[in-house]
Amino acid sequence: MQQTELADPHFVDAKRIKELGNAAELPAYRTMVRCLDEISVEKNREQLEALLRAFGKERQHFIDLLFTRDHRAFCIGNRWRKLRDALVMEKYRSSYGLQARHWKMALQTAAATVSNYWRLVQANALSRIRRKAWFARLNKLEQRYVHFLLGSLSEDFFTMLDGKCPSVVTDTEKESVASRKGLCKAMVRTIHDEQGKRPKHGRDASVWFDCSCYKAVVVGEQVRLDLMSLTPGVRLTLYVKGSIPVSSTLKLVKHPDGTMALHVQKSMSKSDIRPIDSPKASRGKLYCRALDLGFTEVATDDAGNRFGTCLGEKLTGYARYLDAKLKERNKLMARTQKTGKAKRRRMLRCNLGSKKFTKELQRIRTEIQNTVNKALNDILRQSPAQVYALEDLSHRFTFEGKYSREVRNLLSKWVRGTIRDRFLFKSAKAGVQVVFVPAAYSSQHCPECGYTAGENRQGDRFECKHCGHKAQADQNGALNLLLRVNDPEYRRYMSKEAVRKLERGRYEAWCKSRQEEPIKEASNKKRLKKAA
């Protein structure tokens, strides 16, 4: 068996997998959606909408407060509790009429939102810095200094944003941080580039309830919920279809079309893991499969199996519908600026209403999500493994047709995020690891001779211009990802230039060993235009 493993790239050293890092960690909880009885919702709609508005305003107030320099440290971990205790000591009362327990929930969720915002900024900034050429020239202590400040949310991170240089690592006799000021300036510049817009709570979008804010009683096949309202001693009664775990945190969500649903948080632990049957490896080895994510299908594995082949058709239909509707609505919006007030109101109400448009978008998105979920379930069942290797999902999907940039960007980010999040969750629940490897030129690289060029790939066909190797393009890309998992010279955060240099050097060495003339490298301008 060990001889077979040596020849088979699917059996990867466990140390190499640890080096790449497992991205599929079991989340602390999962969210279940429960439908509400419409009659009970309509009966309490006025009070529910008043509660939603008040909670949204209170939460936005705390989000704005936690972005101020004096209070932003309270978003770290559970420090929001210190702010809560300080407000209680000051006998704080909600300006929007929320009861004490509810404004505390608003503070807690606001702190989580601000914390997630800063962690995402840190992760994006660190990923971007790792790809810089100057980062590779730093010594290990300097790299540790960067990782320490951007690897987690801390007071030192906010101190750096204030223009100071925290001393989070100590110089040694062998290594020292040459310029803390220079490193901090580079990090702050990158953070500012990655910040984007600050989060905002959607107007009357949702309200949270912990177990002290509601009482649940099973009534036949439904659950009766008595929810805290704006008035002390008065509860709002709703009926829920389906069960609710004991001591769960609930989130009442109002959709754009006016309907409401209940999101129930269920805590997760190792007992929730349901391992899949995958090929076994000898000690110190793990069985790995590589997946190439695409547009026409959800994924193709290194054996050529395709999953979710109808994704491209559904995405094209979604893009066509969204593009046409946005153009139509933009024209109507421009016309409203040239009409009288009465006609403008009629046009906004009758021609530019959002209910029907939003409902159709939600239907199409749900259909696409179901396609993605089914494809990912099929991968785990039909192509099982102990580890899955994915390309680092920083690339964009390419849509055929002349759609607006807004539509292309929207669908690209949404599809990429949906596939990533769902696959990481499903893999963690199945007890499977997921690693990311650099995706640069994986669709253009020949695994036989090492020649890399955009001309090698033509649509779904791959044919090497040097050695003539032929393969299905997506399968060839997945195979290259699998080979990169086995190769320690490929690091997850390698830049395109570093990947190109490594592959070109190996290709020229291969040609020299066979006394063949290598094909000249394409000009820099042409190569960047066709880069994967």
Coordinates of C-alpha atoms in Angstrom, one line a residue:
M1 CA 0.0 0.0 0.0
Q2 CA 2.9 2.4 0.8
Q3 CA 4.4 1.9 -2.7
T4 CA 1.0 2.8 -4.2
E5 CA 0.8 5.9 -2.0
L6 CA 4.3 7.1 -3.2
A7 CA 3.2 7.0 -6.8
D8 CA -0.3 8.5 -6.2
P9 CA -0.5 12.3 -5.7
H10 CA -3.8 11.9 -3.8
F11 CA -1.9 10.7 -0.7
V12 CA -0.4 13.8 0.8
D13 CA 1.9 14.1 3.8
A14 CA -0.1 15.3 6.9
K15 CA 2.6 17.8 7.8
R16 CA 2.1 19.5 4.4
I17 CA -1.6 19.8 5.0
K18 CA -0.9 21.3 8.4
E19 CA 1.5 23.7 6.8
L20 CA -1.2 24.9 4.4
G21 CA -3.8 25.2 7.2
N22 CA -7.2 23.8 7.5
A23 CA -9.9 26.3 6.6
A24 CA -12.9 24.2 7.5
E25 CA -13.5 24.7 11.1
L26 CA -16.8 23.8 12.8
P27 CA -18.7 27.0 13.5
A28 CA -19.9 27.8 17.0
Y29 CA -23.5 27.6 15.9
R30 CA -25.7 27.1 12.8
T31 CA -28.8 29.1 11.9
M32 CA -32.1 27.4 11.1
V33 CA -35.0 29.3 9.5
R34 CA -38.5 28.7 10.8
C35 CA -41.8 30.0 9.2
L36 CA -44.2 32.0 11.2
D37 CA -48.0 31.7 11.3
E38 CA -49.2 34.6 9.1
I39 CA -52.3 35.2 11.1
S40 CA -50.4 35.7 14.3
V41 CA -47.9 38.0 12.5
E42 CA -50.7 40.2 11.1
K43 CA -52.3 40.4 14.5
N44 CA -49.2 41.9 16.0
R45 CA -47.7 43.6 12.9
E46 CA -47.9 47.1 14.2
Q47 CA -46.2 46.3 17.5
L48 CA -43.6 44.1 15.7
E49 CA -42.7 46.8 13.2
A50 CA -42.4 49.4 16.0
L51 CA -40.0 47.0 17.9
L52 CA -38.0 46.4 14.7
R53 CA -37.6 50.1 14.1
A54 CA -36.5 50.8 17.7
F55 CA -34.0 48.0 17.8
G56 CA -32.5 49.0 14.4
K57 CA -32.0 52.6 15.6
E58 CA -30.5 51.5 18.9
R59 CA -28.2 49.0 17.3
Q60 CA -27.0 51.6 14.7
H61 CA -26.4 54.0 17.6
F62 CA -24.1 51.5 19.3
I63 CA -22.3 50.6 16.0
D64 CA -21.5 54.3 15.5
L65 CA -20.4 54.6 19.1
L66 CA -18.0 51.5 18.8
F67 CA -16.3 53.1 15.8
T68 CA -15.2 56.1 17.8
R69 CA -11.6 56.2 19.0
D70 CA -12.6 56.2 22.7
H71 CA -14.9 53.1 22.5
R72 CA -13.6 50.9 19.6
A73 CA -11.6 48.7 22.0
F74 CA -14.9 47.5 23.5
C75 CA -15.6 45.4 20.3
I76 CA -12.7 43.1 21.2
G77 CA -13.9 39.7 22.5
N78 CA -16.4 40.2 25.4
R79 CA -15.3 43.7 26.4
W80 CA -18.7 45.0 25.3
R81 CA -19.8 43.7 28.7
K82 CA -17.6 46.4 30.4
L83 CA -19.4 49.0 28.3
R84 CA -22.7 47.5 29.2
D85 CA -21.9 47.6 32.9
A86 CA -20.7 51.2 32.7
L87 CA -24.0 52.2 31.0
V88 CA -26.0 50.3 33.7
M89 CA -24.1 52.2 36.4
E90 CA -25.0 55.5 34.6
K91 CA -28.7 54.3 34.6
Y92 CA -28.8 54.4 30.8
R93 CA -32.2 54.4 29.1
S94 CA -32.9 53.7 25.5
S95 CA -33.8 56.8 23.5
Y96 CA -36.0 54.6 21.3
G97 CA -38.1 53.0 24.0
L98 CA -36.4 49.5 24.2
Q99 CA -36.5 47.7 27.5
A100 CA -33.2 47.1 29.3
R101 CA -32.7 43.6 28.1
H102 CA -33.3 44.6 24.5
W103 CA -30.8 47.5 24.4
K104 CA -28.2 45.2 25.9
M105 CA -28.9 42.7 23.0
A106 CA -28.5 45.7 20.6
L107 CA -25.2 46.5 22.1
Q108 CA -24.0 42.9 22.0
T109 CA -24.9 42.4 18.3
A110 CA -23.5 45.8 17.4
A111 CA -20.2 44.8 19.1
A112 CA -20.2 41.5 17.1
T113 CA -20.8 43.4 13.8
V114 CA -18.0 45.9 14.4
S115 CA -15.6 43.1 15.5
N116 CA -16.4 41.1 12.4
Y117 CA -15.8 44.2 10.3
W118 CA -12.3 44.8 11.7
R119 CA -11.4 41.1 11.5
L120 CA -12.4 41.0 7.8
V121 CA -10.3 44.1 7.2
Q122 CA -7.3 42.5 9.0
A123 CA -7.6 39.3 7.1
N124 CA -7.8 41.1 3.7
A125 CA -4.9 43.3 4.6
L126 CA -2.8 40.4 5.8
S127 CA -3.6 38.4 2.6
R128 CA -2.7 41.4 0.5
I129 CA 0.6 42.1 2.4
R130 CA 1.7 38.5 2.1
R131 CA 1.6 38.8 -1.6
K132 CA 3.9 41.8 -1.7
A133 CA 7.5 41.3 -2.8
W134 CA 8.8 43.3 0.2
F135 CA 7.1 40.9 2.7
A136 CA 9.2 37.9 1.4
R137 CA 12.4 39.9 2.1
L138 CA 11.5 40.4 5.7
N139 CA 13.2 38.3 8.4
K140 CA 11.1 35.9 10.5
L141 CA 10.8 38.3 13.4
E142 CA 9.5 41.1 11.2
Q143 CA 7.0 38.7 9.6
R144 CA 5.9 37.7 13.1
Y145 CA 5.5 41.3 13.9
V146 CA 3.1 41.8 11.0
H147 CA 1.2 38.6 11.8
F148 CA 0.8 39.6 15.5
L149 CA -0.8 42.9 14.6
L150 CA -3.0 41.7 11.8
G151 CA -3.7 38.1 13.0
S152 CA -6.2 39.0 15.7
L153 CA -8.1 42.0 17.1
S154 CA -6.2 43.6 20.0
E155 CA -5.5 47.0 21.6
D156 CA -2.1 47.0 19.9
F157 CA -3.9 46.9 16.5
F158 CA -5.9 50.1 17.4
T159 CA -2.8 51.7 18.8
M160 CA -1.2 51.2 15.5
L161 CA -4.1 52.9 13.7
D162 CA -3.6 55.9 16.0
G163 CA -0.1 56.3 14.5
K164 CA 2.0 54.6 17.2
C165 CA 4.3 51.7 16.8
P166 CA 3.5 49.0 19.4
S167 CA 6.4 46.8 20.6
V168 CA 4.7 43.4 20.4
V169 CA 7.9 41.4 19.7
T170 CA 11.3 41.5 21.3
D171 CA 14.5 41.8 19.3
T172 CA 17.0 38.9 19.6
E173 CA 20.7 38.7 19.0
K174 CA 20.1 36.9 15.7
E175 CA 17.1 38.9 14.4
S176 CA 15.6 42.4 15.0
V177 CA 12.8 44.5 13.5
A178 CA 14.7 47.0 11.5
S179 CA 11.9 49.6 11.1
R180 CA 8.7 49.3 13.2
K181 CA 7.6 52.7 11.9
G182 CA 8.0 51.6 8.3
L183 CA 6.1 48.4 8.8
C184 CA 3.3 50.1 10.7
K185 CA 2.9 52.7 8.0
A186 CA 2.7 50.0 5.3
M187 CA 0.1 48.1 7.3
V188 CA -2.0 51.2 8.0
R189 CA -2.0 52.1 4.3
T190 CA -3.2 48.6 3.4
I191 CA -5.8 48.7 6.1
H192 CA -7.2 52.0 4.8
D193 CA -7.4 50.6 1.3
E194 CA -9.3 47.6 2.5
Q195 CA -11.7 49.3 4.9
G196 CA -14.5 50.3 2.5
K197 CA -17.9 51.3 3.8
R198 CA -18.7 50.9 7.5
P199 CA -21.5 48.4 8.4
K200 CA -25.0 49.8 8.8
H201 CA -28.1 48.1 10.3
G202 CA -30.8 47.9 7.7
R203 CA -33.8 49.9 8.7
D204 CA -36.4 47.8 10.7
A205 CA -34.6 44.7 9.3
S206 CA -34.3 42.4 12.4
V207 CA -34.5 42.2 16.1
W208 CA -32.8 39.7 18.5
F209 CA -34.1 37.8 21.5
D210 CA -32.1 35.8 24.0
C211 CA -33.8 33.1 26.2
S212 CA -34.7 35.8 28.8
C213 CA -36.7 37.8 26.1
Y214 CA -39.2 35.1 25.2
K215 CA -41.1 32.1 26.4
A216 CA -41.7 29.0 24.2
V217 CA -44.6 26.6 24.7
V218 CA -45.3 23.6 22.4
V219 CA -48.9 23.6 21.2
G220 CA -49.7 20.6 19.0
E221 CA -47.4 20.8 15.9
Q222 CA -46.5 24.4 16.5
V223 CA -44.6 26.4 19.1
R224 CA -46.2 29.4 20.8
L225 CA -43.7 32.2 21.3
D226 CA -44.4 35.0 23.8
L227 CA -41.9 37.8 22.8
M228 CA -40.8 40.8 24.7
S229 CA -42.3 44.1 23.4
L230 CA -41.6 47.8 23.9
T231 CA -44.1 47.9 26.7
P232 CA -43.1 46.3 30.0
G233 CA -45.3 43.4 31.0
V234 CA -46.8 43.1 27.5
R235 CA -45.8 40.1 25.3
L236 CA -46.4 39.5 21.6
T237 CA -47.7 36.0 20.8
L238 CA -46.5 34.4 17.6
Y239 CA -46.9 30.8 16.4
V240 CA -43.9 29.0 14.9
K241 CA -44.0 26.1 12.4
G242 CA -41.4 23.6 13.6
S243 CA -39.4 23.0 16.8
I244 CA -37.1 25.4 18.6
P245 CA -34.0 24.2 20.6
V246 CA -34.1 25.1 24.3
S247 CA -32.1 28.2 25.3
S248 CA -31.6 29.4 21.7
T249 CA -31.0 32.9 20.6
L250 CA -33.7 34.0 18.2
K251 CA -33.7 36.6 15.4
L252 CA -36.9 38.0 13.9
V253 CA -36.2 39.0 10.4
K254 CA -38.4 41.2 8.2
H255 CA -37.9 40.6 4.4
P256 CA -38.1 43.4 1.8
D257 CA -41.5 42.1 0.7
G258 CA -42.9 42.5 4.2
T259 CA -43.0 38.9 5.3
M260 CA -41.3 37.8 8.5
A261 CA -39.3 34.7 9.5
L262 CA -37.6 33.4 12.6
H263 CA -33.9 32.6 12.5
V264 CA -32.9 30.1 15.3
Q265 CA -29.3 29.7 16.4
K266 CA -28.3 26.2 17.4
S267 CA -25.0 25.7 19.0
M268 CA -22.7 23.1 17.5
S269 CA -20.1 20.8 19.0
K270 CA -18.0 17.8 17.9
S271 CA -21.0 15.5 18.5
D272 CA -22.6 17.2 15.4
I273 CA -19.8 16.0 13.1
R274 CA -21.0 13.2 10.8
P275 CA -17.8 11.7 9.2
I276 CA -18.0 10.4 5.6
D277 CA -16.5 7.2 4.3
S278 CA -13.3 8.2 2.5
P279 CA -10.3 6.2 1.2
K280 CA -7.9 5.5 4.1
A281 CA -4.2 6.4 4.1
S282 CA -1.3 5.0 6.0
R283 CA 0.0 6.8 9.1
G284 CA 1.3 10.3 8.4
K285 CA -0.6 10.5 5.1
L286 CA -4.1 11.9 4.2
Y287 CA -6.2 11.2 1.1
C288 CA -6.7 14.4 -0.9
R289 CA -8.9 15.5 -3.8
A290 CA -8.6 18.7 -5.7
L291 CA -11.5 20.7 -7.0
D292 CA -11.5 23.3 -9.8
L293 CA -14.4 25.8 -9.3
G294 CA -16.0 27.1 -12.4
F295 CA -18.8 29.1 -14.0
T296 CA -20.5 26.5 -16.2
E297 CA -20.5 24.0 -13.3
V298 CA -20.0 24.3 -9.6
A299 CA -16.8 22.2 -9.5
T300 CA -14.8 19.6 -11.4
D301 CA -12.5 17.2 -9.5
D302 CA -9.1 15.9 -10.6
A303 CA -10.7 12.7 -12.0
G304 CA -12.9 14.7 -14.4
N305 CA -16.2 14.3 -12.5
R306 CA -18.4 17.4 -12.9
F307 CA -20.8 18.6 -10.3
G308 CA -23.6 21.1 -10.7
T309 CA -23.5 21.3 -14.4
C310 CA -26.6 23.6 -14.7
L311 CA -25.0 26.4 -12.7
G312 CA -23.8 28.3 -15.7
E313 CA -27.2 28.3 -17.4
K314 CA -28.9 29.5 -14.2
L315 CA -26.4 32.2 -13.6
T316 CA -26.6 33.5 -17.2
G317 CA -30.4 33.7 -16.8
Y318 CA -30.1 35.5 -13.5
A319 CA -27.6 38.0 -15.0
R320 CA -29.8 38.6 -18.1
Y321 CA -32.8 39.2 -15.9
L322 CA -31.0 41.5 -13.4
D323 CA -29.2 43.4 -16.1
A324 CA -32.4 44.1 -18.1
K325 CA -34.4 45.1 -15.0
L326 CA -31.7 47.4 -13.7
K327 CA -31.4 49.2 -17.1
E328 CA -35.2 49.5 -17.3
R329 CA -35.4 50.9 -13.7
N330 CA -32.6 53.3 -14.3
K331 CA -34.4 54.8 -17.3
L332 CA -37.6 55.1 -15.4
M333 CA -35.8 56.7 -12.5
A334 CA -34.3 59.3 -14.9
R335 CA -37.8 60.0 -16.2
T336 CA -39.1 60.7 -12.7
Q337 CA -36.6 63.6 -12.4
K338 CA -38.3 65.4 -15.3
T339 CA -42.0 65.0 -14.3
G340 CA -44.2 66.7 -11.7
K341 CA -44.6 65.6 -8.1
A342 CA -47.9 63.8 -8.5
K343 CA -46.7 61.7 -11.5
R344 CA -43.3 61.1 -9.9
R345 CA -45.1 59.6 -6.9
R346 CA -47.2 57.3 -9.1
M347 CA -44.2 56.2 -11.1
L348 CA -42.3 55.4 -7.9
R349 CA -45.2 53.5 -6.5
C350 CA -46.5 51.6 -9.6
N351 CA -43.4 51.3 -11.9
L352 CA -40.5 51.3 -9.5
G353 CA -41.9 49.3 -6.6
S354 CA -39.5 46.7 -5.1
K355 CA -41.8 43.9 -3.9
K356 CA -42.3 42.0 -7.1
F357 CA -38.7 42.6 -8.2
T358 CA -37.2 41.5 -4.9
K359 CA -39.4 38.4 -4.8
E360 CA -38.3 37.3 -8.2
L361 CA -34.6 37.9 -7.4
Q362 CA -35.0 35.9 -4.2
R363 CA -36.6 33.0 -6.1
I364 CA -33.8 32.9 -8.6
R365 CA -31.1 33.1 -5.9
T366 CA -32.7 30.4 -3.9
E367 CA -32.7 28.2 -7.0
I368 CA -29.0 28.8 -7.6
Q369 CA -28.2 28.1 -3.9
N370 CA -30.1 24.8 -4.1
T371 CA -28.0 23.9 -7.2
V372 CA -24.8 24.7 -5.3
N373 CA -25.9 22.8 -2.2
K374 CA -26.8 19.7 -4.2
A375 CA -23.5 19.8 -6.1
L376 CA -21.5 20.1 -2.8
N377 CA -23.5 17.2 -1.3
D378 CA -22.7 15.1 -4.4
I379 CA -19.0 15.9 -4.1
L380 CA -18.9 14.6 -0.5
R381 CA -20.8 11.5 -1.5
Q382 CA -19.4 10.6 -4.9
S383 CA -15.8 11.9 -4.5
P384 CA -15.0 11.5 -0.8
A385 CA -11.7 12.5 0.7
Q386 CA -10.0 13.3 4.0
V387 CA -8.8 16.7 2.6
Y388 CA -10.1 18.8 -0.3
A389 CA -7.8 21.3 -2.1
L390 CA -9.4 24.4 -3.5
E391 CA -7.9 27.3 -5.4
D392 CA -7.6 30.5 -3.4
L393 CA -11.0 32.1 -4.3
S394 CA -9.6 35.5 -5.2
H395 CA -10.4 35.2 -8.9
R396 CA -13.5 36.4 -10.6
F397 CA -16.0 34.4 -12.6
T398 CA -16.3 35.5 -16.2
F399 CA -19.8 35.9 -17.6
E400 CA -20.6 35.7 -21.3
G401 CA -22.6 38.5 -22.7
K402 CA -22.4 42.3 -22.4
Y403 CA -23.7 42.8 -18.9
S404 CA -23.1 45.9 -16.8
R405 CA -20.0 46.0 -14.5
E406 CA -22.4 46.3 -11.6
V407 CA -24.1 43.0 -12.5
R408 CA -20.9 41.2 -13.2
N409 CA -19.3 42.3 -9.9
L410 CA -22.5 41.5 -7.9
L411 CA -22.8 37.9 -9.2
S412 CA -19.1 37.2 -9.1
K413 CA -18.8 38.1 -5.4
W414 CA -22.1 36.5 -4.4
V415 CA -21.4 33.1 -6.2
R416 CA -17.8 33.0 -5.0
G417 CA -18.9 33.6 -1.4
T418 CA -21.8 31.2 -1.5
I419 CA -19.7 28.3 -2.8
R420 CA -16.9 29.0 -0.3
D421 CA -19.1 29.4 2.8
R422 CA -21.3 26.4 2.0
F423 CA -18.4 24.1 1.2
L424 CA -16.4 25.0 4.3
F425 CA -19.5 24.4 6.5
K426 CA -20.4 21.1 4.9
S427 CA -16.8 19.9 5.0
A428 CA -16.5 20.8 8.7
K429 CA -19.7 19.0 9.5
A430 CA -18.4 15.9 7.6
G431 CA -15.1 16.0 9.5
V432 CA -13.1 16.8 6.4
Q433 CA -10.3 19.4 6.1
V434 CA -10.1 22.0 3.3
V435 CA -6.8 23.7 2.2
F436 CA -6.3 26.5 -0.3
V437 CA -3.4 26.6 -2.8
P438 CA -2.4 29.4 -5.2
A439 CA -4.7 29.5 -8.3
A440 CA -2.4 31.5 -10.6
Y441 CA -2.0 29.9 -14.0
S442 CA -3.5 26.6 -12.8
S443 CA -5.7 26.5 -15.9
Q444 CA -2.8 27.3 -18.3
H445 CA -0.1 25.0 -16.8
C446 CA 0.9 21.7 -18.4
P447 CA 1.5 19.0 -15.8
E448 CA 3.6 17.0 -18.2
C449 CA 6.3 19.4 -19.4
G450 CA 5.6 22.4 -17.2
Y451 CA 5.0 24.9 -20.0
T452 CA 2.6 27.7 -19.0
A453 CA 0.8 29.8 -21.5
G454 CA -2.7 31.2 -22.2
E455 CA -2.7 29.6 -25.6
N456 CA -2.7 26.1 -23.9
R457 CA -6.4 26.5 -23.0
Q458 CA -9.1 27.1 -25.5
G459 CA -12.5 27.0 -23.8
D460 CA -13.1 23.5 -22.3
R461 CA -10.1 22.0 -24.1
F462 CA -6.5 22.0 -22.9
E463 CA -3.6 21.3 -25.4
C464 CA 0.0 22.0 -24.5
K465 CA 1.7 24.0 -27.3
H466 CA 5.1 22.3 -26.4
C467 CA 4.5 18.6 -25.7
G468 CA 1.0 18.2 -27.1
H469 CA -0.6 17.0 -23.8
K470 CA -4.4 17.0 -24.1
A471 CA -7.0 17.1 -21.3
Q472 CA -10.3 18.5 -20.3
A473 CA -9.5 22.1 -19.1
D474 CA -11.2 22.0 -15.7
Q475 CA -9.9 18.5 -14.9
N476 CA -6.4 19.7 -15.9
G477 CA -6.7 22.7 -13.5
A478 CA -7.8 20.5 -10.7
L479 CA -4.9 18.1 -11.3
N480 CA -2.5 21.1 -11.1
L481 CA -4.0 22.1 -7.8
L482 CA -3.5 18.6 -6.5
L483 CA 0.2 18.6 -7.6
R484 CA 0.6 22.0 -5.9
V485 CA -0.7 20.5 -2.6
N486 CA 2.2 18.0 -2.8
D487 CA 4.8 20.6 -3.7
P488 CA 6.2 22.5 -0.7
E489 CA 7.5 25.3 -2.9
Y490 CA 3.9 26.4 -3.5
R491 CA 2.7 28.5 -0.6
R492 CA -0.9 29.6 -0.3
Y493 CA -0.1 33.3 -0.4
M494 CA 2.3 33.2 -3.4
S495 CA 2.0 36.1 -5.8
K496 CA 1.4 35.5 -9.5
E497 CA 4.9 36.6 -10.3
A498 CA 6.4 34.1 -7.9
V499 CA 4.3 31.3 -9.4
R500 CA 5.2 32.3 -12.9
K501 CA 8.9 32.5 -12.1
L502 CA 8.9 29.0 -10.4
E503 CA 7.1 27.3 -13.2
R504 CA 9.2 29.0 -15.9
G505 CA 12.4 27.8 -14.2
R506 CA 11.1 24.3 -14.0
Y507 CA 10.0 24.2 -17.6
E508 CA 13.4 25.5 -18.8
A509 CA 15.1 22.8 -16.7
W510 CA 12.9 20.1 -18.2
C511 CA 13.7 21.3 -21.7
K512 CA 17.4 21.3 -20.9
S513 CA 17.3 17.8 -19.6
R514 CA 15.8 16.6 -22.9
Q515 CA 18.0 18.9 -25.0
E516 CA 14.9 20.7 -26.4
E517 CA 14.5 24.4 -27.2
P518 CA 12.0 26.0 -24.8
I519 CA 9.3 28.2 -26.2
K520 CA 10.1 31.9 -25.7
E521 CA 8.1 33.5 -22.9
A522 CA 5.3 35.8 -23.9
S523 CA 5.7 39.6 -23.4
N524 CA 4.8 40.9 -20.0
K525 CA 1.8 42.9 -21.4
K526 CA 0.3 39.9 -23.3
R527 CA 0.9 37.5 -20.3
L528 CA -0.9 39.8 -17.8
K529 CA -3.8 40.1 -20.2
K530 CA -4.3 36.4 -20.4
A531 CA -3.3 35.4 -16.8
A532 CA -5.6 33.0 -15.0

